[in-house]
XYZ file of C-alpha atoms in Angstrom:
404
model
C -14.220 -17.851 -3.200
C -14.558 -15.391 -6.137
C -12.262 -16.249 -9.116
C -10.381 -12.931 -8.839
C -9.656 -13.431 -5.140
C -8.675 -17.055 -5.828
C -6.203 -15.913 -8.488
C -4.730 -13.325 -6.127
C -4.361 -15.945 -3.378
C -2.683 -18.321 -5.834
C -0.288 -15.546 -6.847
C 0.595 -14.896 -3.190
C 1.140 -18.621 -2.655
C 3.362 -18.968 -5.730
C 5.390 -15.913 -4.725
C 5.817 -17.323 -1.200
C 6.989 -20.682 -2.581
C 9.538 -19.211 -4.989
C 10.731 -16.617 -2.478
C 11.280 -19.158 0.296
C 13.089 -21.561 -2.039
C 15.377 -18.711 -3.012
C 15.980 -17.773 0.633
C 16.836 -21.364 1.507
C 19.283 -21.745 -1.347
C 20.957 -18.348 -1.044
C 20.712 -17.640 2.694
C 20.139 -20.773 4.748
C 22.537 -23.125 2.965
C 25.570 -20.785 3.086
C 25.011 -19.559 6.664
C 23.432 -22.466 8.554
C 25.817 -25.320 9.302
C 24.741 -28.833 10.213
C 21.981 -31.083 8.954
C 19.452 -30.586 11.768
C 19.674 -26.767 11.929
C 19.177 -26.680 8.156
C 16.181 -29.012 8.389
C 14.677 -26.821 11.107
C 15.167 -23.699 8.976
C 13.657 -25.497 5.988
C 10.679 -26.540 8.111
C 10.053 -22.936 9.163
C 10.171 -21.759 5.545
C 7.808 -24.554 4.446
C 5.403 -23.650 7.274
C 5.427 -19.951 6.346
C 4.835 -20.858 2.694
C 1.774 -22.842 3.729
C 0.462 -20.077 5.984
C 0.874 -17.411 3.295
C -0.586 -19.606 0.556
C -3.575 -20.819 2.591
C -4.037 -17.936 5.016
C -7.826 -18.028 5.140
C -7.975 -21.776 5.740
C -5.364 -21.594 8.494
C -7.169 -18.716 10.219
C -10.467 -20.625 10.133
C -8.831 -23.506 12.005
C -7.538 -21.287 14.815
C -9.446 -19.839 17.763
C -10.478 -16.232 17.224
C -8.105 -15.038 19.957
C -5.107 -16.349 17.978
C -6.021 -14.780 14.634
C -4.569 -11.383 15.458
C -1.212 -12.776 16.557
C -0.953 -14.978 13.467
C -1.834 -12.098 11.153
C 0.777 -9.849 12.743
C 3.470 -12.553 12.606
C 2.574 -13.526 9.046
C 2.557 -10.012 7.615
C 5.722 -9.043 9.483
C 7.534 -12.088 8.107
C 6.171 -11.339 4.633
C 7.796 -7.902 4.741
C 11.083 -9.171 6.213
C 11.274 -11.999 3.653
C 10.621 -9.577 0.798
C 13.404 -7.273 2.006
C 15.811 -10.225 2.268
C 14.888 -11.384 -1.244
C 15.422 -7.854 -2.597
C 18.857 -7.620 -0.933
C 19.892 -11.026 -2.292
C 18.616 -10.239 -5.788
C 20.507 -6.943 -5.875
C 23.642 -8.759 -4.734
C 23.267 -11.560 -7.273
C 22.482 -9.224 -10.145
C 25.470 -7.065 -9.211
C 27.775 -10.088 -9.128
C 26.402 -11.297 -12.447
C 26.975 -7.944 -14.126
C 30.513 -7.759 -12.710
C 31.291 -11.250 -14.034
C 29.872 -10.330 -17.448
C 31.976 -7.154 -17.533
C 35.124 -9.187 -16.770
C 34.347 -11.577 -19.611
C 33.713 -8.781 -22.093
C 36.799 -6.805 -21.087
C 39.547 -7.296 -23.744
C 42.498 -9.153 -22.262
C 45.877 -7.412 -22.388
C 48.203 -9.211 -24.819
C 51.522 -10.099 -23.073
C 54.797 -9.239 -24.800
C 56.102 -12.773 -24.382
C 54.446 -16.071 -23.488
C 54.486 -16.766 -19.759
C 55.397 -20.213 -18.463
C 52.441 -22.261 -17.290
C 52.160 -22.437 -13.483
C 53.039 -25.726 -11.893
C 50.046 -27.880 -11.056
C 49.180 -27.974 -7.405
C 47.355 -30.858 -5.848
C 45.815 -28.566 -3.249
C 44.439 -25.862 -5.567
C 40.947 -27.412 -6.117
C 40.304 -27.617 -2.378
C 41.667 -24.105 -1.878
C 39.335 -22.781 -4.593
C 36.391 -24.607 -3.045
C 37.140 -23.129 0.380
C 37.432 -19.643 -1.067
C 34.129 -20.092 -2.870
C 32.445 -21.234 0.342
C 33.804 -18.281 2.317
C 32.796 -15.860 -0.427
C 29.270 -17.334 -0.471
C 29.014 -16.912 3.301
C 30.243 -13.328 3.108
C 27.764 -12.459 0.354
C 24.859 -14.151 2.163
C 25.792 -12.483 5.453
C 26.006 -9.069 3.790
C 22.619 -9.581 2.127
C 21.138 -10.680 5.466
C 22.361 -7.494 7.154
C 21.212 -5.316 4.248
C 17.776 -6.972 4.082
C 17.321 -6.670 7.832
C 18.312 -3.018 7.684
C 15.834 -2.410 4.847
C 13.042 -4.078 6.820
C 13.885 -2.010 9.908
C 13.817 1.201 7.893
C 10.517 0.204 6.258
C 8.934 -0.458 9.646
C 10.161 2.868 11.028
C 8.820 4.705 7.990
C 5.424 2.984 8.199
C 4.817 3.942 11.835
C 6.347 7.437 11.628
C 4.080 10.448 11.111
C 2.984 10.725 7.457
C 4.610 13.355 5.290
C 2.438 16.383 4.480
C 1.945 17.022 0.774
C 0.413 20.408 -0.065
C -0.798 20.860 -3.637
C -2.570 23.778 -5.329
C -5.223 22.622 -7.795
C -6.838 24.840 -10.417
C -10.639 24.555 -10.448
C -11.912 26.917 -13.174
C -15.561 26.772 -12.042
C -14.723 27.534 -8.409
C -16.402 30.754 -7.201
C -13.904 33.541 -6.539
C -15.154 33.803 -2.975
C -14.009 30.204 -2.357
C -10.525 30.692 -3.803
C -8.042 29.050 -1.445
C -10.496 26.559 0.047
C -8.455 23.688 1.507
C -9.279 19.992 1.747
C -7.187 17.617 3.850
C -7.393 14.045 2.614
C -6.989 11.062 4.929
C -7.083 7.708 3.183
C -6.005 4.070 3.423
C -5.365 4.217 7.149
C -6.206 0.513 7.605
C -6.948 0.568 11.318
C -6.472 -3.023 12.488
C -3.955 -5.217 14.266
C -1.070 -2.786 13.768
C -2.660 0.674 13.557
C -4.667 1.492 16.673
C -5.699 4.350 18.951
C -2.269 5.830 19.669
C -1.531 6.141 15.941
C -5.000 7.550 15.262
C -4.722 10.204 17.968
C -1.386 11.369 16.537
C -2.803 11.358 12.999
C -5.802 13.471 14.014
C -3.566 15.931 15.839
C -1.304 16.259 12.788
C -4.299 16.695 10.455
C -5.952 19.328 12.652
C -2.713 21.321 12.704
C -3.171 21.884 8.936
C -6.382 23.849 9.701
C -8.337 22.790 6.591
C -11.802 23.916 5.564
C -12.900 20.312 5.062
C -11.730 16.736 5.746
C -12.120 14.016 3.103
C -11.657 10.416 4.263
C -11.492 8.398 1.064
C -11.881 4.795 2.129
C -10.003 1.742 3.389
C -10.323 3.112 6.874
C -10.497 -0.262 8.620
C -9.624 -3.950 8.501
C -12.067 -5.357 11.014
C -15.504 -4.893 12.518
C -16.926 -2.082 14.608
C -16.877 -4.118 17.811
C -13.107 -4.666 17.509
C -11.963 -1.342 16.093
C -14.610 1.238 16.969
C -12.624 2.523 19.945
C -9.615 3.255 17.744
C -11.621 4.832 14.902
C -13.528 7.073 17.305
C -10.426 9.281 17.429
C -11.742 10.774 14.151
C -14.497 12.517 16.097
C -11.831 15.042 17.148
C -11.268 16.265 13.564
C -12.106 19.977 13.418
C -12.772 21.974 10.273
C -15.077 24.690 8.948
C -17.268 22.424 6.797
C -16.843 19.119 8.620
C -15.613 15.638 7.702
C -16.848 13.400 4.870
C -16.255 9.705 4.180
C -16.615 7.340 1.210
C -16.224 3.577 1.326
C -13.195 1.615 0.153
C -12.990 -2.066 -0.729
C -11.644 -2.992 2.729
C -14.553 -1.175 4.359
C -16.881 -3.480 2.426
C -14.945 -6.522 3.673
C -15.301 -5.163 7.230
C -19.028 -4.345 7.095
C -19.848 -1.195 5.148
C -23.304 -0.640 6.635
C -22.169 -1.016 10.248
C -19.225 1.307 9.675
C -21.445 3.850 7.902
C -23.723 4.011 10.930
C -20.782 4.220 13.336
C -19.038 7.042 11.457
C -22.241 9.037 11.254
C -22.570 8.674 15.033
C -19.167 10.400 15.266
C -20.442 13.353 13.216
C -18.733 12.242 9.987
C -21.037 12.485 6.966
C -20.926 9.431 4.701
C -21.491 10.075 0.991
C -22.838 6.943 -0.658
C -23.505 7.848 -4.284
C -24.810 11.321 -3.495
C -23.630 14.913 -3.319
C -23.893 17.765 -0.831
C -23.401 21.501 -1.143
C -20.348 23.014 0.541
C -20.475 26.746 1.252
C -23.412 29.124 1.416
C -25.902 30.802 -0.883
C -23.272 33.302 -1.998
C -20.566 30.843 -2.992
C -20.570 27.043 -2.954
C -19.464 23.877 -4.700
C -20.767 20.306 -4.868
C -18.957 17.612 -2.917
C -19.777 14.288 -4.571
C -19.125 10.873 -3.034
C -19.322 7.398 -4.570
C -19.069 3.930 -3.092
C -16.036 1.805 -3.875
C -15.521 0.859 -7.518
C -15.348 -2.899 -6.843
C -16.723 -3.445 -3.323
C -20.382 -3.674 -4.214
C -19.958 -5.863 -7.287
C -18.019 -8.473 -5.313
C -20.799 -8.804 -2.737
C -23.940 -8.086 -4.752
C -24.488 -4.907 -2.758
C -24.790 -1.244 -3.529
C -21.603 -0.098 -5.240
C -20.162 2.680 -7.384
C -22.918 4.704 -9.088
C -21.701 7.981 -10.555
C -25.037 8.680 -12.258
C -26.865 8.532 -8.948
C -24.210 10.634 -7.219
C -24.455 13.392 -9.824
C -28.234 13.292 -10.245
C -29.919 16.683 -9.863
C -26.782 18.829 -9.668
C -26.120 21.886 -11.833
C -23.254 20.983 -14.214
C -22.132 24.627 -14.242
C -21.219 24.411 -10.562
C -17.779 23.263 -9.408
C -17.714 19.606 -8.332
C -15.181 17.669 -6.247
C -15.541 13.884 -6.338
C -14.435 11.603 -3.497
C -13.806 8.096 -4.877
C -11.629 5.505 -3.172
C -10.117 3.975 -6.303
C -8.602 6.138 -9.065
C -10.895 4.447 -11.560
C -13.310 6.009 -14.065
C -11.640 9.424 -13.701
C -11.843 10.379 -17.360
C -15.548 9.529 -17.471
C -16.122 11.599 -14.324
C -14.166 14.491 -15.858
C -16.332 14.395 -18.963
C -19.407 14.411 -16.702
C -18.335 17.747 -15.227
C -16.253 16.711 -12.217
C -13.455 19.252 -11.723
C -11.368 17.333 -9.177
C -11.341 13.695 -8.117
C -9.651 12.739 -4.831
C -8.655 9.079 -4.527
C -6.304 6.630 -2.823
C -6.274 2.798 -2.878
C -2.893 2.227 -4.592
C -0.634 3.119 -1.614
C 1.792 4.221 -4.326
C 2.910 0.596 -4.257
C 3.876 0.796 -0.540
C 6.920 -1.486 -0.948
C 9.470 -1.800 -3.722
C 9.213 -3.422 -6.259
C 5.415 -2.994 -5.985
C 6.009 0.748 -6.373
C 7.036 0.043 -9.975
C 4.355 -2.570 -10.666
C 1.563 -0.314 -9.387
C 2.652 2.416 -11.809
C 2.182 -0.123 -14.625
C -1.171 -1.368 -13.329
C -2.748 2.070 -12.763
C -2.753 4.994 -15.167
C -3.062 7.288 -12.148
C -1.006 5.602 -9.423
C 0.196 8.410 -7.115
C 0.233 12.202 -7.309
C -1.561 14.824 -9.399
C -2.792 14.180 -12.957
C -4.948 16.106 -15.396
C -7.511 15.448 -18.116
C -8.717 18.538 -19.917
C -9.697 21.093 -17.274
C -10.153 18.373 -14.631
C -7.632 16.952 -12.164
C -7.204 13.881 -10.003
C -5.010 13.497 -6.951
C -4.137 9.950 -5.858
C -2.729 9.750 -2.343
C -0.172 7.167 -1.183
C -2.277 6.814 1.973
C -1.710 7.412 5.653
C -1.260 3.819 6.805
C -0.385 0.473 5.260
C -1.837 -2.927 4.487
C -0.149 -6.310 4.875
C 3.540 -5.993 5.802
C 3.964 -3.220 8.420
C 6.514 -1.485 6.222
C 6.891 1.223 3.611
C 9.894 1.403 1.311
C 9.964 3.770 -1.646
C 6.456 5.109 -0.990
C 6.190 6.978 2.325
C 2.765 7.621 3.888
C 1.235 11.037 3.349
C -1.464 13.424 4.474
C -2.579 15.520 1.520
C -3.678 19.149 1.726
C -5.325 20.299 -1.504
C -5.759 24.031 -1.950
C -8.355 24.907 -4.596
C -7.749 27.985 -6.722
C -10.244 29.679 -9.025
């Protein structure tokens, strides 16, 4: 296992351990009564911690027919557990801030000393009962709130993506091509959750935007052609003036980049692997440049990102649009004459609090950015990966309108 992947797996395992311990202490103990029910709940949490921490090993031990069900159950629970943890954390932080405010509030000075209340033998037990009831009420409220958040996230993930239309200035664009539109589809992640019904609806929604060109910027699939080809073949129905173009993402490498390249080309989708093509005609045209995924090739000792090869032989005075799955190397591409880079990969974080962490990890995490006369648009993606939920980062189809 590569060191980077090992570190990521360890991070997932540590997060699962800490999250499940927190859920047991703050949710199970207040709400579940009786020794055996608590032990059963603890056993479930321990089992899910093991599955999340050692997912690959567990999957290797199971028959192939059971892998899909385990993946769906595991990722669904991951999302639900995260929503429950978020709800509990918000509740606990709120209670902590309220307690701190009470301590810092200056006490009103009474005009005369008040007599001390008579000691009551029953007051400790009364306080303990009140504390127990309050803990149950807080845990129950967090359970309802977390479940509601997970339900909303699931609805948002499977609902039609939002349409984001953005005008982008491309100074080198020929006047005759002013207004050329590109619809970007990215990070669909066809797999156990996203299948043919979703794809048919996505294609119908994308065609309704009537673009001049479709750009599919990677992470199309999570699985092989034999399993998912029937779902992906919905893309053959994409209709535009200049056709559809695809570049690989890291998940496409995991799923078999060469097999998927051949399959997509059989659907009439042109795959740009470190090369460029001319869009337009002799009177007015631009260069559409495509590169392989930034990290996919290096992890598997295969062909990967090669901007030099993709740009080789083109006239730098012509307008150039670069399709690159990850929003990496943008400033270098801009200095090499690329006017617009179209990327995805980040999902905009997909789920809070990852929405915040992704903005720290990536300089260009979601939306439109500029560098000199060049621009980059990073899409939040059409689908999802992992938990079948989106909270704080809804899916989108992007329509980019180029202006001269």
